[in-house]
Amino acid sequence: MHDDIPLTLGRVKRVLEERIRPAIHPVSIPLVIDWHELPGEPIAPADALGLEYTDYQVGTPWGAAWGTTWFRLRGTVPSSWAGKRVEALVDLGFDQTLTGFQCEGLVYRGNGTTVKAINPRNQWIPVADPAAGEESVEYFLEAAANPVLLGHHPFQPTAEGDIRTSSSRKIYATRRMDLAIFEPEVHELALDLEVLLELQAELPQGPRRMRILQAMDNALDGLDLQHITETAPDARTELVEVLSRRADESTHRISAVGHSHIDSAWLWPLRETIRKVARTCSSMVEMLGIDEDFLYGMSSAQQYAWIKEHRPEVYDKVKQAVASGRFLPLGGMWVESDTVMPSGESLVRQFHYGQKFFREEFGVRSAGVWLPDSFGYSPALPQLMRRAGFGWFFTQKISWNQQNTFPHHSFLWEGIDGSRVFSHFPPMDTYNSQLSGEEVARAARQFRESRHATGSIAAVGWGDGGGGTTREMTGKARRLADLEGSPTVRWEHPDAFFARAKAELENPPVWVGELYLELHRATLTSQHRTKQGNRRTEQLLVEAELWSATAAISSGFAYPYAEIDALWKQVLLQQFHDILPGTSIAWVHREVVAEYARVTQGAEAIIAAAQAALVGTGDTTITLNAAPFTRSGVRTGAGAAVADLAPVTDTVTATESPEGFVLSNELVTVAISREGLITSAIDHLSGRETISVGTAANLLQMHQDLPNKWDAWDVDKYYRNQVTDLRGLDAITLATDADGTARVIIERSFSASTLRQDLTLAPGSRVLQIEQTTDWHETEKFLKVAFPFDIRAEQVIAETQFGFHKRPTHVNTSWEAAKFETSMHRFVLAEEPGFGAALVNDSIYGFDVTRDSTEAGVTTNVRLSLLRAPRFPDPETDQGLQSHRYGLVIGADIATATEAGALMNSAERTLTGAHGFEPLVSVEGTGILLSSVKLAGDRSGDLVVRVYESLGRRAAGTVNVHRPVEWASVITLLEDPIEGPGGMAEHTDGSVAIALTAFEVRTLRFSLIR
Ligand SMILES: [Zn+2]
């Protein structure tokens, strides 16, 4: 027979778009609207309902950026609509090419309770059944004029990203505020046709596809375009057969979970996220009432805590929905944090505070970690997840890799310590699924474990102000539950999916080491003050806990539980994956830097009070040490009278000549040229030169840095092609400090910026320390500082949480080549057998390494990433005064690098008091380091001590509590007991013997005799 497939497809598309969809709401009348504009910060809904409202005409521009407009919507349902379903329809002036990231609204009843949100692709409000006699309608709509910052002309610098610089121009104009009849059968017909249209597009030429095409033709033959409501049931009848054909038995199974990825801050301020969460939760609770199979999952305890505090009425509904088992708290973290940069203790607290909140509020505990969107995943995570009690890990982000395709979707991920966690990356490659035919087919086609496993996860719904899952999506899920030619779709808790996946994959593939994201590499550097605030506050809080616990047990100091919890939660919030990476708008980073100052103040006050309680009142000078290494003769966690300490015997000699400066102590000799470059750095013990012949270290290099996309996120490989060496010098002088430290001061100016470096060498130290202040006024530049080492390192060793990882220095494979900018914590070490050198820092996370070939052979050039100047989303990123502290460790191995890094990050403190004091806790054993000393979160007064193995090998030693101990036990990272023999900890006079495997983290609990 003759057959013309394009004719059928064209017919269905046109009729669906132009006739059927408009007929879902065939009749409408305008509502009567009043409004009240609030250009500044939002006010409480209860207050807004009582505002003065004045007449408003639909189409009138509303909302300057970041303002809130309250609309009152009133109307009467015509008596002729009796028996019909009625809805209000609101189009705030949405940009429908974007699913979120723009204006939004939340609808309230006159009594202040919420109804649901209004979003670009979710514009309806239910109206009580008019047949029940409720004919007059009154709603209030809180509309937020969040500007589009990433739309049609992405990545353009904009002043709209801060309320202080945004314009007062009104940016939206409403299009529609109506009462309308809703025709459910027409809505269902539209979904029938949409699902079939999308399915046939994925099918091969064959009987199934042809029958669908014929059925759609038949359906349209049965539809009277002038009487769509009346004939929609007939049209649907023609589709029943093709929609009831059952899926193939072997088809891919999709476990869907309703979702809305809400970034805790990004292209909007933190305060707006509170409202985004309230809006989305209101709609999702409403959706749970509409579709009884639907399940909705939401991560981030912080987001629940926000609505608990700010929108208790929404929170009550969420709490009920959680209790019903259909609103699923996911992930068990305080926020969906970055996982590359936070410290080990920070990640532990993300889990601790996240799970604690879920447990206390809902009586549930998340079984897995849900992180669809962070920018790479630390290889320390598998152990931390396991020790926090998680059984699975979910992300999607690695599908964004620029170069290499990740080889697995369901697999075991093995971390630095050998811990493995079952992980899943949805093959659909999105966390904003709309369950389109194309998406579900892609999931089936791409799924890598199809030989053994049957399914994958789909996170279904619009994020970031898109409002979550729509009724169109749940309608599609119903049709795709069991449909021939399509993967099956069913709403399912991710826990159920993971249980099945684990059972199916008896021998899952294994991925070892970091999950490096081959994109967004500049997030290790952008917004330096944010990164500095993170590093310093997470360290200060660990110190505040150490001194508070010591003082509480030794001197009856009141342990400030609530203050410490609140400060930690602020730091954890700011580790969110668009804040710490430096990829939010100016407003966010401005507030975040101020919050770091507040946290610093709070932590310093706790430290000062606890230390004062420990040393008493007097005028003896006492030095206290919180670093996990003895320093200046003071043990970890102790205070010692300076007079009692052995005096430093070493001295530094500093000489000046026409060639430059030579600084020397008993360990090292460093030569600094008149250009301010380090031309030689000799380790006395080995006699080795650290700097490559013919090169110089401390060379500042500035690159042009305009990535193709994602300015604050990305640095593209070609940035290396354009470089300026900053050799110009304004001044260089030599000085000697009172304690004998030699100091070379270098001042430079370049382009529009100036810079000062103090290079110091202290007696008895092998670290040449560099304190740098930069007055940075550059555009789209990347500042690095290079250290070309005369070391043939096959790999560099970079610190991560509770250990380190090794990355090859070669670029033999595309996987290595893609890692042209990588992460570290406090140190990076380049080592060859017998000799190494390290760079340590107190607030830098990014670096790069190249193997250079010189006359002397292969050498290793390590460069720290100091500053960038992207212009989107914050056009003023990193402008102004910036400070850095880093150091060259001359002659280093893992142990010395670890120690130097830890010491640089923990300031020695000196104060006056009556007496020094012994540590509360001490640790013995090579490589075993104290990570945390605190009182238990349950406020029992028990002591919690966390240690880890830092050298990457097995270690044995003891953890000693120097107070009478009643009992000791091993606990989880959440401070829960461990059942069975693993939970036992025999102690002898407060000492617990421990044997740790490489990088093992062990947490102990001590109940003290009081
Ligand atoms: Zn995100």
mmCIF file of C-alpha atoms in Angstrom, residues 426-751:
data_model
loop_
_atom_site.group_PDB
_atom_site.id
_atom_site.type_symbol
_atom_site.label_atom_id
_atom_site.label_comp_id
_atom_site.label_asym_id
_atom_site.label_seq_id
_atom_site.Cartn_x
_atom_site.Cartn_y
_atom_site.Cartn_z
ATOM 1 C CA PRO A 426 21.734 7.302 35.486
ATOM 2 C CA PRO A 427 22.351 6.553 31.799
ATOM 3 C CA MET A 428 19.699 9.120 30.932
ATOM 4 C CA ASP A 429 22.438 11.738 31.557
ATOM 5 C CA THR A 430 20.135 14.195 33.282
ATOM 6 C CA TYR A 431 18.780 14.980 36.726
ATOM 7 C CA ASN A 432 15.926 17.014 35.221
ATOM 8 C CA SER A 433 14.111 14.274 33.331
ATOM 9 C CA GLN A 434 10.689 14.922 31.844
ATOM 10 C CA LEU A 435 10.285 11.258 30.890
ATOM 11 C CA SER A 436 10.340 12.024 27.196
ATOM 12 C CA GLY A 437 10.486 9.129 24.775
ATOM 13 C CA GLU A 438 13.937 10.277 23.752
ATOM 14 C CA GLU A 439 15.175 10.265 27.372
ATOM 15 C CA VAL A 440 13.870 6.845 28.307
ATOM 16 C CA ALA A 441 15.162 5.362 25.055
ATOM 17 C CA ARG A 442 18.563 6.930 25.699
ATOM 18 C CA ALA A 443 18.673 5.390 29.163
ATOM 19 C CA ALA A 444 18.042 1.939 27.706
ATOM 20 C CA ARG A 445 20.467 2.407 24.824
ATOM 21 C CA GLN A 446 23.352 3.763 26.905
ATOM 22 C CA PHE A 447 23.075 1.611 30.007
ATOM 23 C CA ARG A 448 26.457 -0.109 30.292
ATOM 24 C CA GLU A 449 25.518 -2.956 32.593
ATOM 25 C CA SER A 450 22.717 -4.414 30.467
ATOM 26 C CA ARG A 451 24.410 -7.821 30.281
ATOM 27 C CA HIS A 452 23.574 -8.403 33.922
ATOM 28 C CA ALA A 453 21.355 -5.620 35.236
ATOM 29 C CA THR A 454 17.903 -4.510 34.225
ATOM 30 C CA GLY A 455 17.445 -0.924 35.240
ATOM 31 C CA SER A 456 18.442 2.630 36.018
ATOM 32 C CA ILE A 457 17.171 5.644 37.918
ATOM 33 C CA ALA A 458 15.438 8.683 36.465
ATOM 34 C CA ALA A 459 15.196 11.860 38.564
ATOM 35 C CA VAL A 460 12.044 13.409 37.154
ATOM 36 C CA GLY A 461 11.192 17.092 37.406
ATOM 37 C CA TRP A 462 12.287 20.660 36.757
ATOM 38 C CA GLY A 463 14.789 22.099 39.195
ATOM 39 C CA ASP A 464 15.888 25.498 40.444
ATOM 40 C CA GLY A 465 12.490 27.126 40.435
ATOM 41 C CA GLY A 466 11.013 24.948 37.739
ATOM 42 C CA GLY A 467 8.721 23.546 40.394
ATOM 43 C CA GLY A 468 9.575 19.836 40.317
ATOM 44 C CA THR A 469 7.490 17.133 38.739
ATOM 45 C CA THR A 470 4.500 18.177 36.607
ATOM 46 C CA ARG A 471 1.205 16.404 36.023
ATOM 47 C CA GLU A 472 2.349 15.901 32.445
ATOM 48 C CA MET A 473 5.326 13.904 33.726
ATOM 49 C CA THR A 474 3.246 11.766 36.070
ATOM 50 C CA GLY A 475 0.818 11.233 33.199
ATOM 51 C CA LYS A 476 3.656 9.989 31.031
ATOM 52 C CA ALA A 477 4.884 7.701 33.796
ATOM 53 C CA ARG A 478 1.427 6.103 33.964
ATOM 54 C CA ARG A 479 1.483 5.377 30.240
ATOM 55 C CA LEU A 480 5.087 4.149 30.244
ATOM 56 C CA ALA A 481 4.528 1.751 33.136
ATOM 57 C CA ASP A 482 4.258 -1.178 30.765
ATOM 58 C CA LEU A 483 4.239 -0.146 27.104
ATOM 59 C CA GLU A 484 5.466 -2.138 24.134
ATOM 60 C CA GLY A 485 8.598 -0.664 22.565
ATOM 61 C CA SER A 486 9.456 1.492 25.562
ATOM 62 C CA PRO A 487 11.483 0.910 28.701
ATOM 63 C CA THR A 488 9.133 0.538 31.645
ATOM 64 C CA VAL A 489 8.782 3.329 34.170
ATOM 65 C CA ARG A 490 7.626 3.067 37.723
ATOM 66 C CA TRP A 491 7.876 5.364 40.711
ATOM 67 C CA GLU A 492 10.220 3.742 43.138
ATOM 68 C CA HIS A 493 12.297 4.640 46.176
ATOM 69 C CA PRO A 494 15.990 4.703 45.184
ATOM 70 C CA ASP A 495 16.614 2.256 48.061
ATOM 71 C CA ALA A 496 14.494 -0.350 46.235
ATOM 72 C CA PHE A 497 16.349 0.292 43.003
ATOM 73 C CA PHE A 498 19.734 -0.127 44.702
ATOM 74 C CA ALA A 499 18.676 -3.327 46.458
ATOM 75 C CA ARG A 500 17.700 -4.862 43.110
ATOM 76 C CA ALA A 501 20.756 -3.534 41.274
ATOM 77 C CA LYS A 502 23.071 -4.976 43.906
ATOM 78 C CA ALA A 503 21.338 -8.335 43.695
ATOM 79 C CA GLU A 504 21.540 -8.393 39.899
ATOM 80 C CA LEU A 505 25.191 -7.413 39.671
ATOM 81 C CA GLU A 506 27.022 -10.167 41.444
ATOM 82 C CA ASN A 507 30.378 -8.987 40.120
ATOM 83 C CA PRO A 508 29.976 -5.290 39.477
ATOM 84 C CA PRO A 509 32.706 -3.422 37.642
ATOM 85 C CA VAL A 510 35.033 -1.467 39.920
ATOM 86 C CA TRP A 511 36.275 2.083 39.487
ATOM 87 C CA VAL A 512 39.273 2.952 41.644
ATOM 88 C CA GLY A 513 40.101 6.458 42.825
ATOM 89 C CA GLU A 514 38.705 9.911 42.298
ATOM 90 C CA LEU A 515 35.761 10.601 40.054
ATOM 91 C CA TYR A 516 37.405 13.492 38.284
ATOM 92 C CA LEU A 517 35.033 15.774 36.418
ATOM 93 C CA GLU A 518 36.567 16.725 33.091
ATOM 94 C CA LEU A 519 34.973 20.152 33.274
ATOM 95 C CA HIS A 520 34.615 23.020 35.765
ATOM 96 C CA ARG A 521 38.286 22.749 36.693
ATOM 97 C CA ALA A 522 38.532 26.414 37.601
ATOM 98 C CA THR A 523 36.115 25.928 40.493
ATOM 99 C CA LEU A 524 39.238 25.090 42.510
ATOM 100 C CA THR A 525 40.319 28.737 42.211
ATOM 101 C CA SER A 526 37.445 31.151 41.481
ATOM 102 C CA GLN A 527 36.324 33.386 44.410
ATOM 103 C CA HIS A 528 39.470 33.041 46.481
ATOM 104 C CA ARG A 529 38.007 34.728 49.601
ATOM 105 C CA THR A 530 35.254 32.122 49.711
ATOM 106 C CA LYS A 531 37.818 29.340 49.574
ATOM 107 C CA GLN A 532 39.997 30.985 52.179
ATOM 108 C CA GLY A 533 36.986 31.417 54.453
ATOM 109 C CA ASN A 534 36.158 27.753 54.107
ATOM 110 C CA ARG A 535 39.648 26.475 54.872
ATOM 111 C CA ARG A 536 40.094 28.767 57.860
ATOM 112 C CA THR A 537 36.704 28.324 59.464
ATOM 113 C CA GLU A 538 36.625 24.538 59.166
ATOM 114 C CA GLN A 539 40.029 24.490 60.885
ATOM 115 C CA LEU A 540 38.943 26.994 63.550
ATOM 116 C CA LEU A 541 35.891 24.897 64.417
ATOM 117 C CA VAL A 542 38.021 21.784 64.892
ATOM 118 C CA GLU A 543 40.230 23.836 67.223
ATOM 119 C CA ALA A 544 37.213 25.301 69.035
ATOM 120 C CA GLU A 545 36.013 21.746 69.713
ATOM 121 C CA LEU A 546 39.435 20.572 70.874
ATOM 122 C CA TRP A 547 39.914 23.395 73.377
ATOM 123 C CA SER A 548 36.284 23.327 74.518
ATOM 124 C CA ALA A 549 36.363 19.569 75.134
ATOM 125 C CA THR A 550 39.698 19.825 76.926
ATOM 126 C CA ALA A 551 38.482 22.710 79.070
ATOM 127 C CA ALA A 552 35.107 21.076 79.719
ATOM 128 C CA ILE A 553 36.699 17.917 81.076
ATOM 129 C CA SER A 554 39.652 19.596 82.806
ATOM 130 C CA SER A 555 38.157 22.795 84.215
ATOM 131 C CA GLY A 556 34.387 22.469 84.089
ATOM 132 C CA PHE A 557 34.067 24.799 81.085
ATOM 133 C CA ALA A 558 30.531 24.788 79.658
ATOM 134 C CA TYR A 559 30.908 23.090 76.257
ATOM 135 C CA PRO A 560 29.098 25.411 73.802
ATOM 136 C CA TYR A 561 27.156 22.688 71.965
ATOM 137 C CA ALA A 562 24.550 24.935 70.376
ATOM 138 C CA GLU A 563 27.026 27.568 69.237
ATOM 139 C CA ILE A 564 29.371 25.007 67.727
ATOM 140 C CA ASP A 565 26.484 23.286 65.928
ATOM 141 C CA ALA A 566 25.256 26.591 64.510
ATOM 142 C CA LEU A 567 28.720 27.614 63.334
ATOM 143 C CA TRP A 568 29.344 24.238 61.705
ATOM 144 C CA LYS A 569 25.997 24.386 59.905
ATOM 145 C CA GLN A 570 26.893 27.773 58.450
ATOM 146 C CA VAL A 571 30.242 26.460 57.188
ATOM 147 C CA LEU A 572 28.555 23.341 55.798
ATOM 148 C CA LEU A 573 25.924 25.409 53.993
ATOM 149 C CA GLN A 574 28.676 27.412 52.340
ATOM 150 C CA GLN A 575 30.252 24.218 51.034
ATOM 151 C CA PHE A 576 27.246 23.931 48.733
ATOM 152 C CA HIS A 577 28.328 23.049 45.201
ATOM 153 C CA ASP A 578 27.862 26.517 43.726
ATOM 154 C CA ILE A 579 29.176 28.470 46.710
ATOM 155 C CA LEU A 580 32.540 26.961 47.666
ATOM 156 C CA PRO A 581 33.332 26.399 43.959
ATOM 157 C CA GLY A 582 32.935 30.147 43.454
ATOM 158 C CA THR A 583 30.193 29.937 40.837
ATOM 159 C CA SER A 584 27.410 31.978 42.387
ATOM 160 C CA ILE A 585 26.379 35.578 41.755
ATOM 161 C CA ALA A 586 28.139 38.484 43.452
ATOM 162 C CA TRP A 587 25.390 38.790 46.062
ATOM 163 C CA VAL A 588 25.994 35.266 47.326
ATOM 164 C CA HIS A 589 29.752 35.625 47.611
ATOM 165 C CA ARG A 590 29.427 39.025 49.293
ATOM 166 C CA GLU A 591 27.185 37.511 51.967
ATOM 167 C CA VAL A 592 29.263 34.377 52.267
ATOM 168 C CA VAL A 593 32.478 36.284 52.953
ATOM 169 C CA ALA A 594 30.653 38.268 55.648
ATOM 170 C CA GLU A 595 29.368 35.003 57.145
ATOM 171 C CA TYR A 596 32.898 33.591 57.255
ATOM 172 C CA ALA A 597 33.935 36.670 59.230
ATOM 173 C CA ARG A 598 31.055 36.054 61.632
ATOM 174 C CA VAL A 599 31.923 32.352 62.001
ATOM 175 C CA THR A 600 35.565 33.273 62.548
ATOM 176 C CA GLN A 601 34.571 35.679 65.284
ATOM 177 C CA GLY A 602 32.335 33.084 66.923
ATOM 178 C CA ALA A 603 34.937 30.338 66.781
ATOM 179 C CA GLU A 604 37.709 32.637 68.021
ATOM 180 C CA ALA A 605 35.529 33.670 70.965
ATOM 181 C CA ILE A 606 34.967 30.017 71.891
ATOM 182 C CA ILE A 607 38.679 29.265 71.546
ATOM 183 C CA ALA A 608 39.636 32.269 73.668
ATOM 184 C CA ALA A 609 37.159 31.379 76.426
ATOM 185 C CA ALA A 610 38.165 27.721 76.527
ATOM 186 C CA GLN A 611 41.870 28.507 76.486
ATOM 187 C CA ALA A 612 41.429 31.082 79.250
ATOM 188 C CA ALA A 613 39.727 28.407 81.355
ATOM 189 C CA LEU A 614 42.661 26.052 80.682
ATOM 190 C CA VAL A 615 45.536 28.369 81.545
ATOM 191 C CA GLY A 616 43.942 30.265 84.422
ATOM 192 C CA THR A 617 44.800 33.823 85.384
ATOM 193 C CA GLY A 618 48.391 34.890 85.604
ATOM 194 C CA ASP A 619 51.192 36.504 83.656
ATOM 195 C CA THR A 620 53.125 33.497 82.425
ATOM 196 C CA THR A 621 53.477 33.397 78.634
ATOM 197 C CA ILE A 622 51.977 30.151 77.408
ATOM 198 C CA THR A 623 52.021 28.631 73.922
ATOM 199 C CA LEU A 624 49.148 26.389 72.834
ATOM 200 C CA ASN A 625 49.231 23.951 69.932
ATOM 201 C CA ALA A 626 46.177 22.569 68.157
ATOM 202 C CA ALA A 627 48.025 21.087 65.182
ATOM 203 C CA PRO A 628 48.282 17.282 65.090
ATOM 204 C CA PHE A 629 52.093 17.497 65.442
ATOM 205 C CA THR A 630 54.277 18.630 68.302
ATOM 206 C CA ARG A 631 55.376 22.172 67.555
ATOM 207 C CA SER A 632 58.012 24.283 69.287
ATOM 208 C CA GLY A 633 58.152 21.541 71.871
ATOM 209 C CA VAL A 634 54.426 21.828 72.655
ATOM 210 C CA ARG A 635 52.426 18.650 72.202
ATOM 211 C CA THR A 636 49.134 18.481 70.318
ATOM 212 C CA GLY A 637 46.292 19.787 72.451
ATOM 213 C CA ALA A 638 48.614 21.086 75.150
ATOM 214 C CA GLY A 639 49.716 24.455 76.485
ATOM 215 C CA ALA A 640 53.234 25.014 77.729
ATOM 216 C CA ALA A 641 54.919 27.893 79.475
ATOM 217 C CA VAL A 642 57.371 29.325 76.974
ATOM 218 C CA ALA A 643 60.048 29.549 79.661
ATOM 219 C CA ASP A 644 59.884 25.773 80.134
ATOM 220 C CA LEU A 645 60.530 24.975 76.469
ATOM 221 C CA ALA A 646 63.938 24.105 75.131
ATOM 222 C CA PRO A 647 65.309 27.176 73.323
ATOM 223 C CA VAL A 648 65.703 27.036 69.552
ATOM 224 C CA THR A 649 69.380 26.387 68.813
ATOM 225 C CA ASP A 650 69.333 26.961 65.081
ATOM 226 C CA THR A 651 69.984 30.341 63.480
ATOM 227 C CA VAL A 652 69.372 31.669 60.010
ATOM 228 C CA THR A 653 72.144 33.441 58.148
ATOM 229 C CA ALA A 654 71.077 35.863 55.449
ATOM 230 C CA THR A 655 73.563 37.412 53.070
ATOM 231 C CA GLU A 656 73.126 39.887 50.251
ATOM 232 C CA SER A 657 75.315 40.125 47.142
ATOM 233 C CA PRO A 658 75.021 41.670 43.658
ATOM 234 C CA GLU A 659 73.452 38.393 42.461
ATOM 235 C CA GLY A 660 70.810 38.322 45.186
ATOM 236 C CA PHE A 661 70.226 36.824 48.610
ATOM 237 C CA VAL A 662 71.191 33.605 50.306
ATOM 238 C CA LEU A 663 69.219 32.376 53.311
ATOM 239 C CA SER A 664 70.532 29.404 55.202
ATOM 240 C CA ASN A 665 69.769 27.455 58.364
ATOM 241 C CA GLU A 666 70.893 24.049 59.601
ATOM 242 C CA LEU A 667 68.544 22.247 57.199
ATOM 243 C CA VAL A 668 68.437 24.194 53.942
ATOM 244 C CA THR A 669 70.054 26.912 51.864
ATOM 245 C CA VAL A 670 67.967 29.057 49.534
ATOM 246 C CA ALA A 671 69.180 31.493 46.901
ATOM 247 C CA ILE A 672 66.894 34.285 45.737
ATOM 248 C CA SER A 673 67.846 36.318 42.678
ATOM 249 C CA ARG A 674 67.622 40.107 42.328
ATOM 250 C CA GLU A 675 64.480 39.363 40.272
ATOM 251 C CA GLY A 676 62.891 37.804 43.358
ATOM 252 C CA LEU A 677 63.052 34.279 41.941
ATOM 253 C CA ILE A 678 64.274 31.220 43.809
ATOM 254 C CA THR A 679 67.270 30.018 41.826
ATOM 255 C CA SER A 680 68.450 27.362 44.254
ATOM 256 C CA ALA A 681 67.056 25.457 47.219
ATOM 257 C CA ILE A 682 69.405 22.880 48.697
ATOM 258 C CA ASP A 683 68.535 20.246 51.261
ATOM 259 C CA HIS A 684 71.596 19.823 53.500
ATOM 260 C CA LEU A 685 70.870 16.254 54.539
ATOM 261 C CA SER A 686 70.882 14.870 50.997
ATOM 262 C CA GLY A 687 72.870 17.671 49.408
ATOM 263 C CA ARG A 688 70.236 17.787 46.680
ATOM 264 C CA GLU A 689 69.270 20.817 44.661
ATOM 265 C CA THR A 690 65.484 21.197 44.455
ATOM 266 C CA ILE A 691 65.212 23.658 41.569
ATOM 267 C CA SER A 692 65.784 22.530 37.970
ATOM 268 C CA VAL A 693 68.995 23.758 36.429
ATOM 269 C CA GLY A 694 68.506 26.876 34.309
ATOM 270 C CA THR A 695 65.071 27.606 35.779
ATOM 271 C CA ALA A 696 63.781 29.501 38.769
ATOM 272 C CA ALA A 697 60.914 28.970 41.195
ATOM 273 C CA ASN A 698 58.435 31.438 42.625
ATOM 274 C CA LEU A 699 57.874 32.578 39.050
ATOM 275 C CA LEU A 700 54.476 34.229 38.818
ATOM 276 C CA GLN A 701 52.775 33.577 35.497
ATOM 277 C CA MET A 702 49.648 35.225 34.178
ATOM 278 C CA HIS A 703 47.545 33.612 31.466
ATOM 279 C CA GLN A 704 44.740 34.865 29.267
ATOM 280 C CA ASP A 705 41.734 32.903 30.526
ATOM 281 C CA LEU A 706 38.462 33.112 28.635
ATOM 282 C CA PRO A 707 36.842 29.673 28.493
ATOM 283 C CA ASN A 708 34.346 28.836 25.789
ATOM 284 C CA LYS A 709 31.540 28.586 28.345
ATOM 285 C CA TRP A 710 30.943 28.685 32.111
ATOM 286 C CA ASP A 711 33.401 31.464 32.939
ATOM 287 C CA ALA A 712 33.663 31.017 36.720
ATOM 288 C CA TRP A 713 33.618 27.243 36.331
ATOM 289 C CA ASP A 714 35.904 26.447 33.453
ATOM 290 C CA VAL A 715 39.463 26.885 32.379
ATOM 291 C CA ASP A 716 40.022 25.491 28.921
ATOM 292 C CA LYS A 717 43.211 23.745 27.958
ATOM 293 C CA TYR A 718 44.315 26.447 25.543
ATOM 294 C CA TYR A 719 44.807 28.884 28.421
ATOM 295 C CA ARG A 720 48.422 27.682 28.583
ATOM 296 C CA ASN A 721 49.108 29.002 25.085
ATOM 297 C CA GLN A 722 49.149 32.631 26.243
ATOM 298 C CA VAL A 723 51.365 33.407 29.204
ATOM 299 C CA THR A 724 53.233 36.365 30.640
ATOM 300 C CA ASP A 725 56.058 35.771 33.122
ATOM 301 C CA LEU A 726 55.853 38.458 35.809
ATOM 302 C CA ARG A 727 59.530 39.239 36.251
ATOM 303 C CA GLY A 728 59.257 43.025 36.593
ATOM 304 C CA LEU A 729 60.290 44.170 40.051
ATOM 305 C CA ASP A 730 59.605 47.396 41.951
ATOM 306 C CA ALA A 731 61.676 46.630 45.029
ATOM 307 C CA ILE A 732 63.421 43.805 46.852
ATOM 308 C CA THR A 733 64.788 44.086 50.391
ATOM 309 C CA LEU A 734 66.151 41.836 53.093
ATOM 310 C CA ALA A 735 65.139 41.996 56.755
ATOM 311 C CA THR A 736 65.512 39.861 59.854
ATOM 312 C CA ASP A 737 62.679 39.370 62.357
ATOM 313 C CA ALA A 738 63.079 39.416 66.126
ATOM 314 C CA ASP A 739 62.883 35.599 66.300
ATOM 315 C CA GLY A 740 65.721 35.197 63.816
ATOM 316 C CA THR A 741 63.560 34.564 60.766
ATOM 317 C CA ALA A 742 65.090 35.958 57.576
ATOM 318 C CA ARG A 743 62.713 37.856 55.313
ATOM 319 C CA VAL A 744 63.059 38.892 51.673
ATOM 320 C CA ILE A 745 60.369 41.364 50.645
ATOM 321 C CA ILE A 746 59.475 41.572 46.953
ATOM 322 C CA GLU A 747 57.206 44.149 45.380
ATOM 323 C CA ARG A 748 55.964 43.938 41.819
ATOM 324 C CA SER A 749 53.483 45.729 39.631
ATOM 325 C CA PHE A 750 52.082 44.353 36.416
ATOM 326 C CA SER A 751 49.179 45.181 34.154
#
